[in-house]
Amino acid sequence: MLNYLETELKQNGNLAKDTNAKNENTNRVELGGTATLEALVAVARAKAEVIFSDAYCQRVNRSRTLVEKWIREGRVMYGITTGFGALCDRVISEEETAQLQKNIILSHSTSVGEPLSIEQTRAVMFMMLQNMGQGFSGVSLALLERIRLMLNLDLIPFAPREGSVGYLSVEAHIGMAIIGLGKIFENGVPVESRLVLHKHGLEPFVLGAKEGLALISGTTSPTALAALAIFDMKTSTLSADIIGALSLEANHGNIKAFDERLMQARPYAEQGNTAANVRMLLQDSEVIKASEGHRLQDALSLRAIPQLHGAVKRMIQDAVRTVEEEMNTCSDNPIIWPEGDDGHAMSGCHCDSSYVGLAMDSAAIAATTLAKMSERRNYRLITEHLSGMPWFLIQNPGLNSGLMIPQYTQAGLLNDMKILSHPASVDSIPTCGGQEDYVAMGYNAAKKALSIAEKLEYILAIELLSVYQAHQFLDPGVKPASVTAAILKEIGKHIPVSSQDQFLYPHMEYLKALIHSGRLVEIAESYVGSML
């Protein structure tokens, strides 16, 4: 299943498009302009090559020149010539600068447990380049070149994922690998980073003034994880439209609930777009046409698809906008503000992750609601007195369990999603001796959103499996929509129609990959054009 997914990701050019690139090479992402979710996913998943624009290099060099000038002048600057957090009033000499930056990496590498996946760590490294590359961090271009080189060589650090409140610890573990003290994955196994670097002709990087602090400061890890989660949630909203339309068709549903005139009476754009998607998907369905007058109105899980899916899309789109805005900011502290020949070092709190945390908590609730409706549609399909088809969509039920138990899987996943939908951003546990007396918890909001995004894909996949099996019980003389036929044909290449019980796990994994990779949306859009 993983090989299938990786192939789909590499073949799907949409994942590797970068609106800022000066060339059409979908295997390359240029940093320096406005970064997009697609650019981050291209680097994180498809392992697109990262390059820097001239503008990127110029603004990094400009801010670095200022930092070096200020150090020579003996200015007192937070995290550059002082300690960190509650120790910000302790002045550090110029001779101790390198040790200070190394110390912050050593002391802050405290996240624990299982590591981030390769994909997730690559996304964080991408965000490090984005954050420090805005020209407000004062780091050297050499540091960013080292991170870029590690990404392009796929030298990915071991970074435990548990125990971050919004920044610091995960990034510090990545910093450990950069300076030769941590670990880098080699063939899936964490190996001492200095050994891996040596194999590639690289020496451990020696951090200069401000660079240790800049590596760990900012919303890089919550933004990276949020970007991956919201990208998948966005894809799932369109997948849900497709699967919901196919469920409506298999249930002989009433298309009048999707009438454009009805949508105009309550003109939410996302609701109208969802209804339009369903109408387009089923426009040539003989099943839907033959179902006219079958019932006055359907159950809410079918009838309210435009309303619920539309509301979810609004929340997801709001989160997309927030995450992409955050991707294109500098969330460092202090900020190096170039102005005239001198400039300023200004301390604030751009490292606060409230924007990302609140957005992802909201998106998580929306995604769980989408899953809730999908499970209900699936329940109708497998329930004889609701669908009119044999129990659990299997011939000879009783001897066979058919698709009885995948709905249990949906129930278990949905229970997890409901638990994970409790917002992380409402919590605050003071840290740093009271210096950080309020904490945003954006990292945990993003981390749990990743889990919710994956569980949503599985729940939709199980509904799609039921739709696929249901078609053996529909009248073969009445044709389904062209989109339906194409999707069933694609699934049929990998999954046999069940006439008796069979091993279902690989089928659910295949369908989840079909959704995750964007292939399901791609098939549908090849018939109806771009969906909204």
Coordinates of C-alpha atoms in Angstrom, one line a residue:
M1 CA 0.0 0.0 0.0
L2 CA 2.8 2.4 0.8
N3 CA 4.5 1.8 -2.6
Y4 CA 1.2 2.6 -4.3
L5 CA 0.9 5.8 -2.3
E6 CA 4.4 6.9 -3.0
T7 CA 3.9 6.3 -6.7
E8 CA 0.7 8.3 -6.8
L9 CA 2.4 11.2 -4.9
K10 CA 5.3 11.3 -7.4
Q11 CA 2.9 11.1 -10.4
N12 CA 0.6 13.8 -9.1
G13 CA 2.1 17.0 -10.4
N14 CA -0.2 19.1 -8.3
L15 CA 1.8 18.2 -5.2
A16 CA 5.0 19.6 -6.7
K17 CA 3.7 22.9 -8.1
D18 CA 5.3 26.0 -6.7
T19 CA 3.8 29.3 -7.7
N20 CA 7.1 31.1 -7.0
A21 CA 9.4 28.9 -9.1
K22 CA 10.9 30.5 -12.2
N23 CA 10.8 27.3 -14.1
E24 CA 8.2 24.6 -14.8
N25 CA 10.2 21.8 -13.2
T26 CA 7.7 20.2 -10.8
N27 CA 10.6 18.5 -8.9
R28 CA 12.0 21.8 -7.8
V29 CA 10.8 24.4 -5.3
E30 CA 12.3 27.9 -5.2
L31 CA 12.1 29.8 -1.9
G32 CA 12.1 33.5 -1.9
G33 CA 8.5 34.4 -2.9
T34 CA 5.2 33.5 -1.4
A35 CA 5.2 29.8 -0.3
T36 CA 2.2 27.6 -0.7
L37 CA 0.9 24.4 0.9
E38 CA 1.6 22.7 -2.4
A39 CA 5.3 23.8 -2.2
L40 CA 5.7 22.5 1.3
V41 CA 4.0 19.1 0.4
A42 CA 6.2 18.8 -2.7
V43 CA 9.3 19.1 -0.5
A44 CA 8.0 17.0 2.4
R45 CA 6.3 14.2 0.4
A46 CA 7.6 14.2 -3.1
K47 CA 11.1 15.3 -2.0
A48 CA 11.3 18.1 -4.5
E49 CA 14.7 19.9 -4.7
V50 CA 14.9 23.2 -2.8
I51 CA 16.7 26.2 -4.3
F52 CA 17.0 29.8 -3.1
S53 CA 16.2 32.9 -5.2
D54 CA 18.6 35.8 -5.4
A55 CA 16.2 37.9 -3.3
Y56 CA 16.2 35.2 -0.6
C57 CA 20.0 35.2 -0.4
Q58 CA 20.2 39.0 -0.4
R59 CA 17.8 39.6 2.5
V60 CA 19.5 36.8 4.6
N61 CA 22.9 38.3 4.0
R62 CA 21.7 41.8 4.8
S63 CA 20.3 40.9 8.2
R64 CA 23.4 38.8 9.0
T65 CA 25.6 41.8 8.3
L66 CA 23.7 43.8 10.9
V67 CA 24.0 41.1 13.6
E68 CA 27.8 40.9 13.1
K69 CA 28.1 44.7 13.2
W70 CA 26.1 44.9 16.5
I71 CA 28.2 42.3 18.1
R72 CA 31.3 44.2 17.3
E73 CA 29.7 47.3 18.8
G74 CA 28.9 45.4 22.1
R75 CA 25.1 45.9 21.9
V76 CA 22.9 44.0 24.4
M77 CA 20.5 41.9 22.4
Y78 CA 18.2 39.1 23.7
G79 CA 19.5 35.7 22.8
I80 CA 22.5 37.1 21.0
T81 CA 24.5 38.7 23.8
T82 CA 22.2 37.5 26.7
G83 CA 20.8 34.3 28.0
F84 CA 17.3 33.0 27.1
G85 CA 13.9 33.1 28.7
A86 CA 14.0 33.9 32.4
L87 CA 17.8 34.3 32.0
C88 CA 17.5 37.2 29.5
D89 CA 19.2 39.6 32.0
R90 CA 22.4 37.6 32.0
V91 CA 24.9 39.2 29.6
I92 CA 27.1 36.9 27.5
S93 CA 30.5 37.9 26.3
E94 CA 31.5 37.9 22.6
E95 CA 34.0 35.0 23.3
E96 CA 31.2 32.9 24.7
T97 CA 28.8 33.4 21.8
A98 CA 29.5 30.1 20.0
Q99 CA 29.1 28.2 23.2
L100 CA 25.9 30.0 24.0
Q101 CA 24.3 28.9 20.7
K102 CA 25.5 25.3 21.1
N103 CA 24.2 25.3 24.7
I104 CA 20.7 26.3 23.7
I105 CA 20.5 23.4 21.2
L106 CA 21.8 20.9 23.8
S107 CA 19.5 22.1 26.6
H108 CA 16.4 22.4 24.5
S109 CA 16.5 19.0 22.9
T110 CA 14.0 17.6 25.3
S111 CA 11.1 16.3 23.3
V112 CA 10.6 12.6 23.8
G113 CA 9.0 9.4 22.5
E114 CA 8.5 8.3 18.9
P115 CA 10.1 10.5 16.3
L116 CA 8.3 12.6 13.7
S117 CA 8.0 10.8 10.4
I118 CA 10.5 11.6 7.6
E119 CA 7.8 13.5 5.8
Q120 CA 6.9 15.6 8.9
T121 CA 10.6 16.4 9.7
R122 CA 11.2 17.4 6.1
A123 CA 8.2 19.8 6.5
V124 CA 9.7 21.3 9.6
M125 CA 13.0 21.8 7.9
F126 CA 11.2 23.5 5.0
M127 CA 9.5 25.8 7.5
M128 CA 12.9 26.6 9.2
L129 CA 14.1 27.7 5.8
Q130 CA 11.0 29.8 5.3
N131 CA 11.1 31.4 8.7
M132 CA 14.8 32.3 8.8
G133 CA 14.8 33.1 5.1
Q134 CA 12.5 36.1 5.5
G135 CA 15.5 38.2 6.3
F136 CA 14.5 39.1 9.9
S137 CA 16.5 36.4 11.8
G138 CA 20.1 37.5 11.3
V139 CA 21.4 34.0 10.6
S140 CA 24.1 33.2 8.1
L141 CA 23.3 32.0 4.6
A142 CA 25.7 29.2 5.3
L143 CA 23.4 27.8 8.0
L144 CA 20.4 27.8 5.6
E145 CA 22.5 26.3 2.9
R146 CA 23.3 23.4 5.2
I147 CA 19.6 22.8 6.0
R148 CA 18.8 23.0 2.3
L149 CA 21.6 20.6 1.4
M150 CA 20.4 18.1 4.1
L151 CA 16.9 18.3 2.6
N152 CA 18.1 17.8 -0.9
L153 CA 20.3 14.8 0.1
D154 CA 17.5 13.4 2.3
L155 CA 19.6 13.6 5.4
I156 CA 16.7 13.8 7.8
P157 CA 17.3 14.2 11.6
F158 CA 15.7 12.1 14.3
A159 CA 13.3 14.4 16.2
P160 CA 11.1 13.0 18.9
R161 CA 7.5 14.3 18.6
E162 CA 6.2 14.5 22.1
G163 CA 6.5 17.3 24.6
S164 CA 6.4 20.6 22.7
V165 CA 4.2 23.5 23.7
G166 CA 4.6 25.3 20.4
Y167 CA 8.2 25.5 19.5
L168 CA 11.8 24.8 20.8
S169 CA 12.3 21.1 21.5
V170 CA 11.5 19.4 18.2
E171 CA 13.6 22.0 16.4
A172 CA 16.4 21.6 18.9
H173 CA 16.7 17.9 18.0
I174 CA 17.0 18.9 14.3
G175 CA 19.6 21.4 15.3
M176 CA 21.5 18.6 17.2
A177 CA 21.8 16.7 13.9
I178 CA 23.0 19.8 12.1
I179 CA 25.8 20.4 14.6
G180 CA 26.8 16.7 14.6
L181 CA 25.5 15.8 18.0
G182 CA 22.1 14.2 17.1
K183 CA 21.0 11.5 14.8
I184 CA 20.1 11.2 11.2
F185 CA 18.0 8.5 9.6
E186 CA 19.9 6.1 7.4
N187 CA 17.8 3.4 5.8
G188 CA 15.1 4.0 8.4
V189 CA 17.6 3.7 11.3
P190 CA 18.8 6.7 13.4
V191 CA 22.6 6.9 13.1
E192 CA 25.0 9.3 14.8
S193 CA 24.8 12.4 12.7
R194 CA 28.5 13.1 12.5
L195 CA 29.0 9.7 10.9
V196 CA 26.3 10.3 8.3
L197 CA 27.6 13.8 7.6
H198 CA 31.1 12.5 7.2
K199 CA 29.9 10.0 4.6
H200 CA 28.7 12.9 2.5
G201 CA 31.8 14.9 3.0
L202 CA 30.3 17.3 5.5
E203 CA 31.6 18.6 8.8
P204 CA 29.3 19.3 11.7
F205 CA 28.1 22.9 11.4
V206 CA 29.5 25.4 13.9
L207 CA 26.7 27.9 15.0
G208 CA 27.4 31.6 15.1
A209 CA 25.7 34.3 17.0
K210 CA 21.9 34.2 17.1
E211 CA 21.8 30.9 15.0
G212 CA 21.0 28.4 17.8
L213 CA 18.2 30.6 19.0
A214 CA 16.9 31.2 15.5
L215 CA 16.9 27.4 14.8
I216 CA 14.5 26.7 17.7
S217 CA 12.5 29.9 17.9
G218 CA 9.3 30.3 16.0
T219 CA 6.2 28.4 14.9
T220 CA 8.1 26.2 12.5
S221 CA 7.0 22.8 13.8
P222 CA 3.3 23.6 14.4
T223 CA 3.1 25.3 11.1
A224 CA 4.8 22.4 9.3
L225 CA 2.5 19.8 10.8
A226 CA -0.6 22.0 10.3
A227 CA 0.3 22.5 6.7
L228 CA 0.4 18.7 6.1
A229 CA -2.8 18.1 8.0
I230 CA -4.8 20.9 6.4
F231 CA -3.6 19.9 2.9
D232 CA -5.0 16.5 3.5
M233 CA -8.2 17.8 5.1
K234 CA -8.8 20.0 2.0
T235 CA -8.4 17.1 -0.3
S236 CA -10.8 15.0 1.9
T237 CA -13.5 17.7 1.6
L238 CA -13.6 17.1 -2.2
S239 CA -13.3 13.3 -1.7
A240 CA -16.2 13.5 0.6
D241 CA -18.3 15.3 -2.0
I242 CA -17.5 12.5 -4.5
I243 CA -18.1 9.7 -2.1
G244 CA -21.3 11.4 -0.7
A245 CA -22.6 11.7 -4.3
L246 CA -21.9 8.0 -5.0
S247 CA -23.7 7.1 -1.7
L248 CA -26.7 9.3 -2.7
E249 CA -26.8 7.4 -6.0
A250 CA -26.5 4.0 -4.5
N251 CA -29.2 4.9 -2.0
H252 CA -31.5 6.0 -4.9
G253 CA -31.5 9.5 -3.4
N254 CA -33.4 12.6 -4.2
I255 CA -31.3 15.0 -6.3
K256 CA -33.9 17.8 -5.7
A257 CA -32.2 18.6 -2.4
F258 CA -29.3 19.9 -4.4
D259 CA -31.2 22.1 -6.7
E260 CA -29.5 25.4 -7.5
R261 CA -32.6 27.4 -6.7
L262 CA -32.8 25.9 -3.3
M263 CA -29.2 26.8 -2.7
Q264 CA -29.9 30.4 -3.6
A265 CA -32.3 30.7 -0.7
R266 CA -29.4 30.2 1.7
P267 CA -26.5 31.5 -0.4
Y268 CA -23.4 30.2 1.5
A269 CA -20.8 29.9 -1.3
E270 CA -19.4 26.6 0.1
Q271 CA -22.9 25.1 0.3
G272 CA -23.7 26.1 -3.2
N273 CA -20.4 24.8 -4.5
T274 CA -20.9 21.4 -2.8
A275 CA -24.4 21.1 -4.3
A276 CA -23.0 22.0 -7.7
N277 CA -20.3 19.3 -7.3
V278 CA -22.9 16.7 -6.6
R279 CA -25.1 17.8 -9.5
M280 CA -22.1 17.6 -11.9
L281 CA -21.0 14.3 -10.6
L282 CA -24.4 12.7 -11.1
Q283 CA -25.6 14.7 -14.1
D284 CA -25.8 11.7 -16.4
S285 CA -26.8 9.1 -13.8
E286 CA -29.7 6.9 -15.0
V287 CA -29.9 5.6 -11.4
I288 CA -30.7 9.1 -10.1
K289 CA -33.1 9.8 -12.9
A290 CA -35.0 6.5 -12.2
S291 CA -35.1 7.4 -8.5
E292 CA -37.2 10.5 -9.0
G293 CA -40.3 10.3 -6.8
H294 CA -38.9 7.4 -4.9
R295 CA -39.1 9.3 -1.7
L296 CA -40.1 12.9 -0.8
Q297 CA -36.9 13.5 1.1
D298 CA -33.8 11.6 2.3
A299 CA -32.3 11.1 5.6
L300 CA -30.1 14.0 6.7
S301 CA -26.8 12.2 6.0
L302 CA -27.8 12.4 2.3
R303 CA -30.0 15.4 2.2
A304 CA -27.8 17.7 4.2
I305 CA -24.6 17.0 2.3
P306 CA -24.4 20.6 0.9
Q307 CA -25.0 22.2 4.3
L308 CA -22.6 20.1 6.3
H309 CA -19.9 19.7 3.7
G310 CA -20.2 23.4 2.9
A311 CA -19.8 24.4 6.6
V312 CA -16.7 22.1 6.9
K313 CA -15.2 23.6 3.7
R314 CA -15.5 27.1 5.2
M315 CA -13.7 26.1 8.3
I316 CA -11.0 24.2 6.3
Q317 CA -10.5 27.1 3.9
D318 CA -10.2 29.5 6.8
A319 CA -7.5 27.3 8.3
V320 CA -5.7 27.0 4.9
R321 CA -5.5 30.8 4.7
T322 CA -4.2 31.1 8.2
V323 CA -1.5 28.4 7.7
E324 CA -0.4 29.9 4.4
E325 CA -0.1 33.3 6.0
E326 CA 1.9 31.8 8.9
M327 CA 4.2 30.1 6.4
N328 CA 5.1 33.4 4.9
T329 CA 5.9 35.2 8.1
C330 CA 9.0 35.4 10.3
S331 CA 8.1 34.0 13.7
D332 CA 11.5 34.5 15.2
N333 CA 12.4 36.5 18.4
P334 CA 14.1 38.9 18.4
I335 CA 13.5 40.3 14.9
I336 CA 16.3 41.9 13.1
W337 CA 14.8 44.9 11.4
P338 CA 17.0 46.4 8.7
E339 CA 16.5 50.2 8.5
G340 CA 19.1 52.5 7.0
D341 CA 22.6 51.7 7.9
D342 CA 21.9 50.5 11.4
G343 CA 18.6 48.8 11.9
H344 CA 17.1 47.5 15.1
A345 CA 16.9 44.2 17.1
M346 CA 13.4 44.1 18.5
S347 CA 12.0 41.6 21.0
G348 CA 8.4 40.6 20.8
C349 CA 6.5 37.3 20.6
H350 CA 6.1 36.3 17.0
C351 CA 6.9 32.7 18.2
D352 CA 3.4 32.5 19.7
S353 CA 1.4 29.8 17.9
S354 CA -2.1 31.0 18.6
Y355 CA -3.0 31.6 14.9
V356 CA -2.0 28.0 14.0
G357 CA -3.4 26.5 17.1
L358 CA -6.9 28.0 16.9
A359 CA -7.1 27.3 13.2
M360 CA -6.2 23.7 13.6
D361 CA -8.4 23.1 16.6
S362 CA -11.3 24.5 14.5
A363 CA -10.3 22.4 11.4
A364 CA -10.1 19.3 13.6
I365 CA -13.7 19.8 14.8
A366 CA -14.8 20.4 11.2
A367 CA -13.0 17.2 9.9
T368 CA -14.6 15.2 12.7
T369 CA -18.0 16.4 11.7
L370 CA -17.4 15.4 8.1
A371 CA -16.4 11.9 9.3
K372 CA -19.5 11.8 11.4
M373 CA -21.7 12.2 8.4
S374 CA -19.7 9.7 6.3
E375 CA -20.1 7.0 9.0
R376 CA -23.9 7.6 9.0
R377 CA -24.1 7.2 5.2
N378 CA -22.1 4.0 5.4
Y379 CA -24.5 2.7 8.1
R380 CA -27.4 3.2 5.8
L381 CA -25.8 1.4 2.9
I382 CA -25.0 -1.7 5.0
T383 CA -28.4 -1.8 6.8
E384 CA -30.9 -3.9 5.0
H385 CA -34.1 -2.1 6.1
L386 CA -32.5 1.3 5.2
S387 CA -30.9 0.5 1.9
G388 CA -33.1 -2.3 0.6
M389 CA -29.9 -4.3 -0.1
P390 CA -28.8 -7.4 1.7
W391 CA -27.4 -7.0 5.2
F392 CA -23.8 -5.8 5.1
L393 CA -23.8 -5.8 1.3
I394 CA -23.0 -9.5 1.1
Q395 CA -24.8 -12.5 -0.5
N396 CA -25.9 -15.1 2.0
P397 CA -25.6 -12.9 5.2
G398 CA -25.3 -14.9 8.3
L399 CA -22.8 -17.3 6.9
N400 CA -20.9 -14.2 5.7
S401 CA -20.4 -11.0 7.8
G402 CA -19.7 -8.9 4.7
L403 CA -19.1 -5.3 5.5
M404 CA -20.4 -5.5 9.1
I405 CA -17.1 -4.9 10.8
P406 CA -15.6 -2.0 8.8
Q407 CA -18.4 0.1 10.3
Y408 CA -17.1 -0.9 13.7
T409 CA -13.7 0.4 12.6
Q410 CA -15.4 3.7 11.6
A411 CA -17.0 3.8 15.1
G412 CA -13.6 3.3 16.8
L413 CA -11.9 5.9 14.6
L414 CA -14.7 8.4 15.1
N415 CA -14.5 8.0 18.8
D416 CA -10.8 8.8 18.6
M417 CA -11.6 11.8 16.5
K418 CA -14.1 13.1 19.0
I419 CA -11.6 12.8 21.8
L420 CA -8.9 14.6 19.7
S421 CA -11.4 17.3 18.8
H422 CA -11.0 18.8 22.3
P423 CA -9.1 22.0 21.6
A424 CA -5.5 22.2 22.7
S425 CA -5.4 26.0 22.4
V426 CA -7.7 26.5 25.4
D427 CA -5.0 25.1 27.7
S428 CA -2.1 27.1 29.2
I429 CA 0.6 25.7 31.5
P430 CA 3.1 28.4 32.5
T431 CA 6.8 27.6 31.8
C432 CA 10.2 29.2 32.1
G433 CA 10.0 30.4 35.7
G434 CA 6.9 32.5 34.9
Q435 CA 8.6 34.3 32.0
E436 CA 6.3 32.4 29.7
D437 CA 3.2 32.6 31.9
Y438 CA 0.8 32.0 29.0
V439 CA 1.4 29.2 26.4
A440 CA -0.5 28.8 23.2
M441 CA -0.1 25.0 22.7
G442 CA -0.3 25.3 18.9
Y443 CA 2.0 22.4 18.4
N444 CA -0.4 19.9 20.1
A445 CA -3.3 21.4 18.1
A446 CA -1.4 20.7 14.8
K447 CA -0.1 17.3 16.0
K448 CA -3.6 16.0 16.8
A449 CA -4.9 17.5 13.5
L450 CA -2.6 15.2 11.7
S451 CA -4.1 12.2 13.4
I452 CA -7.6 13.4 12.7
A453 CA -6.8 14.0 9.0
E454 CA -5.6 10.4 8.6
K455 CA -8.6 9.0 10.5
L456 CA -11.0 11.0 8.2
E457 CA -9.4 9.4 5.2
Y458 CA -10.0 5.9 6.6
I459 CA -13.6 6.7 7.4
L460 CA -14.2 8.0 3.9
A461 CA -12.4 4.9 2.5
I462 CA -14.8 2.6 4.3
E463 CA -17.8 4.4 3.0
L464 CA -16.3 4.1 -0.5
L465 CA -15.8 0.4 0.0
S466 CA -19.5 0.0 0.8
V467 CA -20.5 2.1 -2.3
Y468 CA -18.3 -0.2 -4.4
Q469 CA -19.8 -3.4 -3.0
A470 CA -23.4 -2.0 -3.1
H471 CA -23.3 -1.7 -6.9
Q472 CA -23.5 -5.5 -7.3
F473 CA -27.1 -5.2 -5.9
L474 CA -28.3 -2.4 -8.2
D475 CA -30.2 -3.0 -11.4
P476 CA -27.5 -3.7 -14.0
G477 CA -29.8 -2.3 -16.7
V478 CA -29.8 1.2 -15.2
K479 CA -26.4 2.9 -15.7
P480 CA -24.7 4.8 -13.0
A481 CA -23.1 8.2 -13.6
S482 CA -20.0 8.3 -15.8
V483 CA -17.9 9.4 -12.9
T484 CA -19.3 6.5 -10.8
A485 CA -18.5 4.0 -13.5
A486 CA -14.9 5.3 -13.9
I487 CA -14.3 5.2 -10.1
L488 CA -15.7 1.7 -9.8
K489 CA -13.6 0.6 -12.7
E490 CA -10.4 2.0 -11.1
I491 CA -11.3 0.3 -7.8
G492 CA -12.0 -2.9 -9.6
K493 CA -8.4 -3.1 -10.7
H494 CA -7.4 -3.7 -7.1
I495 CA -10.5 -5.0 -5.2
P496 CA -12.7 -7.9 -6.2
V497 CA -16.5 -7.6 -5.7
S498 CA -17.3 -9.7 -2.6
S499 CA -19.7 -12.7 -3.0
Q500 CA -18.3 -14.2 0.2
D501 CA -16.2 -13.0 3.1
Q502 CA -12.6 -11.9 2.3
F503 CA -9.7 -10.2 4.0
L504 CA -10.7 -6.5 4.0
Y505 CA -7.7 -4.7 5.5
P506 CA -5.7 -4.3 2.3
H507 CA -8.8 -3.0 0.5
M508 CA -9.3 -0.3 3.1
E509 CA -5.7 0.6 2.9
Y510 CA -5.8 0.9 -0.9
L511 CA -8.9 3.1 -0.8
K512 CA -7.4 5.3 1.9
A513 CA -4.3 5.7 -0.3
L514 CA -6.6 6.5 -3.3
I515 CA -8.1 9.4 -1.2
H516 CA -4.8 10.6 0.4
S517 CA -2.9 10.8 -2.9
G518 CA -5.6 12.9 -4.6
R519 CA -6.2 10.2 -7.2
L520 CA -9.9 9.9 -6.4
V521 CA -10.4 13.6 -7.0
E522 CA -8.3 13.5 -10.1
I523 CA -10.5 10.8 -11.6
A524 CA -13.7 12.7 -10.9
E525 CA -12.3 16.0 -12.1
S526 CA -11.3 14.4 -15.4
Y527 CA -15.0 14.1 -16.1
V528 CA -16.5 17.2 -14.5
G529 CA -13.7 19.7 -14.3
S530 CA -12.4 21.4 -11.2
M531 CA -14.6 21.0 -8.2
L532 CA -15.0 23.7 -5.5

